[in-house]
Amino acid sequence: MQAAVEIDQAVKRYGSITALHGVTLSIADNEFFTLLGPSGCGKTTLLRMIAGFEDVTAGEIRLFGQNIAALEPNLRPVNTVFQQYALFPHMTVLDNVAFGLKMKGQDVPTRRARAAQMLDMVHLSDFAARMPAQLSGGQQQRVALARALAPAPKVLLLDEPLSALDLKLRQAMRVELKQLQRDTGITFIFVTHDQEEALTMSDRIAVMSAGRIQQTGSPRDIYESPANRFVADFIGETNLLAVQVLSVTGGVAQVQVPGGQTLACPAPSAAATATPGAHHLSIRPEHISLVAPGSGIQAVVDRVVYLGTDLQIHTHLPGGAAFHLRLQNSARIAVPNPGDTVGLQLDEGAARLVAD
Amino acid sequence: MAGIAPQPPNTGADTGGDTTGYRSILAPLLAPTWGVIGVFLVLPVLLMLLYSFLTKEFRGGVDWQFSLAAYDQFFVTRGLFGDEPPQIEWTYIAIFWRSIWQAALATLLCLIIGFPTAWFIAARSPASRSLWLFAITIPYWVNLLIRTVSLKFLIRDNGPLNEAMLAIGVIDAPLTMINTNAAVMLGLFYSYLPFMVLPIYAAVERYNFTLSEAASDLYAPRWVVLREIVLPNVRAGLIAGCILVFVPSLGAFLAPDLLGGGKTFMIGSLIEEQFKGSLGNWPFGAATAMILMTLVMIVLLIYARVAAKDASR
């Protein structure tokens, strides 16, 4: 099947500063694809290049096979939901939603009907005659969504559309957005710095940092098999330990953690072929359980933080490296006290070697 | 969202209700404002109104005798010897019409040049913006009369502009620029351009450029973005700029006199004449000024209504 959007060695330079270093991506039709990364990683620049607001220094952007890198934004069959919505303040809600249809040359009855249908879809039928300034942030967000979807674009670009909403609304909109994407079958390219947003909605995620894509994969891949140290650290909580790889046999590596204890972990090919030496081990805090001292990895408890559903236990290894774990709160677990020595049992496959 | 909207005088009525103590100190604090408005605005206008209804005294001045002669002279003619049946006097109406036309053209010229200029400045980085604005205002440190005379010097037949064009061979004989309508237009344009640039700049600076992106994202070509999105959103600035140029252009007399050589007689010159020397006619000058002011007030009222409509959304 042909990809909806293909980005081929896209480079963006502003004078001497390079914002994107030859990014290559392929986004399938009907996919909910997320560009995730900290601010300044180039994710918004990439989105704006797809929309046509930034020109492409080098490389190609193909939409269903057609190179659109040189097209004006108004000639690209993609629509954008802007971070601050960018609703036209001098037009009613209905006229805002109908604007794209008007530009496409549809007659008044057709575009009014379509705009009304779009407003109905985002539950704003009663607000058609209002001006944007008379709406709340959440309502404006829905209008922006309806406006971008009205011309039935092949690809919808969303630039952190939920970041201006409060938490409850944001969580509700996540579900709605995902539902909308499934119902319409439109390819969504969603930009966010919020990993929870990315994990809950996306079919696939590209994690970006410093103008490069660090890893592309499903939410599960990204979370459970981070490709490198940056991804492991950026997505969710983790323990990153500097380790020495002692040996690699049959896809299993023996590593030495700070303090001299050794343990076995799956070795990804990249790390396996590397010369034995300094590497990082990523261990998610929820993949660790407490056992009696003497078995597992020995650690000393520093403090216990009560989080309601969970308990967060901060410890340190004999070498001094900090290490924390998360236990589901339950009456059955014996809560250790600061100063206690405990044994840490890692789940099968929990420890992952990651490239730097 | 008006750029430079006429502000209603702050009477304290909207804020003074909070505490009685506040109100009692407000009156003396506002006294200077009322003093200035009274002495420099209300009083002169009332004096003009009064003079326009008095009888003219030869060699200037007025007789304190009520008369409608000034308005009669403006609107009505009874032939050269005053013995024919009254007819509409077109002379002064024609001068008004010509002035309005000239002022409108000058406004249009300022708009065409001023809008891109304001846009250019607003699109610069914040630091260089103030530098550009500064550059725009520098000439206004010099008196208008001196600037107009300098302009006259520049464009006269053997002035630097003609000499330069002759020297590089663009023209064979000096171009006659002085004492033409074009020269008057140039003078008005040069005099009032900043009054167009500054309010438009204020409006464009507040314009959210993402709106243009949103419109082009929704398939609007560039000129449609300008027409449908940009212009409606900076309209208050455009109107303010047009009024600030149109109104003084209407009453201007320096540019028509010095650059037009008095050939194109305008309202400003007409009024000025009435208060000069023994040929003057103070009541007629005052009446002409009152008629001009009425016209200007009508324009301002239209603007105030538009601005109020803009502000209400």
XYZ file of C-alpha atoms in Angstrom, chain A residues 48 53 72-74 76 78-80 82 86-91 100 102-104 147 151, chain B residues 208 210-222 224 227-230 232-233 313:
44
model
C 5.135 23.018 9.280
C 4.693 27.053 6.083
C 2.396 26.713 -1.726
C 0.395 25.766 1.399
C -2.925 26.525 -0.326
C -1.526 21.078 -0.539
C -3.609 18.796 3.996
C -5.218 20.839 6.769
C -3.846 21.959 10.084
C -3.084 25.081 15.159
C -6.053 30.577 14.869
C -9.800 30.981 14.364
C -10.700 33.995 12.231
C -11.933 36.506 14.832
C -14.092 38.485 12.390
C -16.143 35.498 11.235
C -11.981 26.041 3.405
C -15.608 28.441 0.196
C -12.006 28.562 -0.997
C -12.551 25.257 -2.776
C -12.705 23.742 10.338
C -12.665 20.121 3.430
C -1.797 37.250 14.551
C -0.948 32.482 12.241
C -4.339 33.581 10.860
C -2.712 34.054 7.451
C -1.179 30.599 7.714
C -4.546 29.132 8.705
C -6.198 30.774 5.696
C -3.599 29.569 3.210
C -3.795 26.126 4.838
C -7.505 26.261 3.949
C -6.695 26.801 0.262
C -6.820 30.612 0.154
C -4.356 32.104 -2.381
C -2.227 35.007 -1.169
C -7.505 36.221 -0.904
C -8.575 40.539 1.293
C -10.524 38.153 3.502
C -8.314 37.803 6.574
C -5.651 40.501 6.864
C -10.673 42.942 8.034
C -8.378 42.403 11.007
C -16.844 41.674 18.797
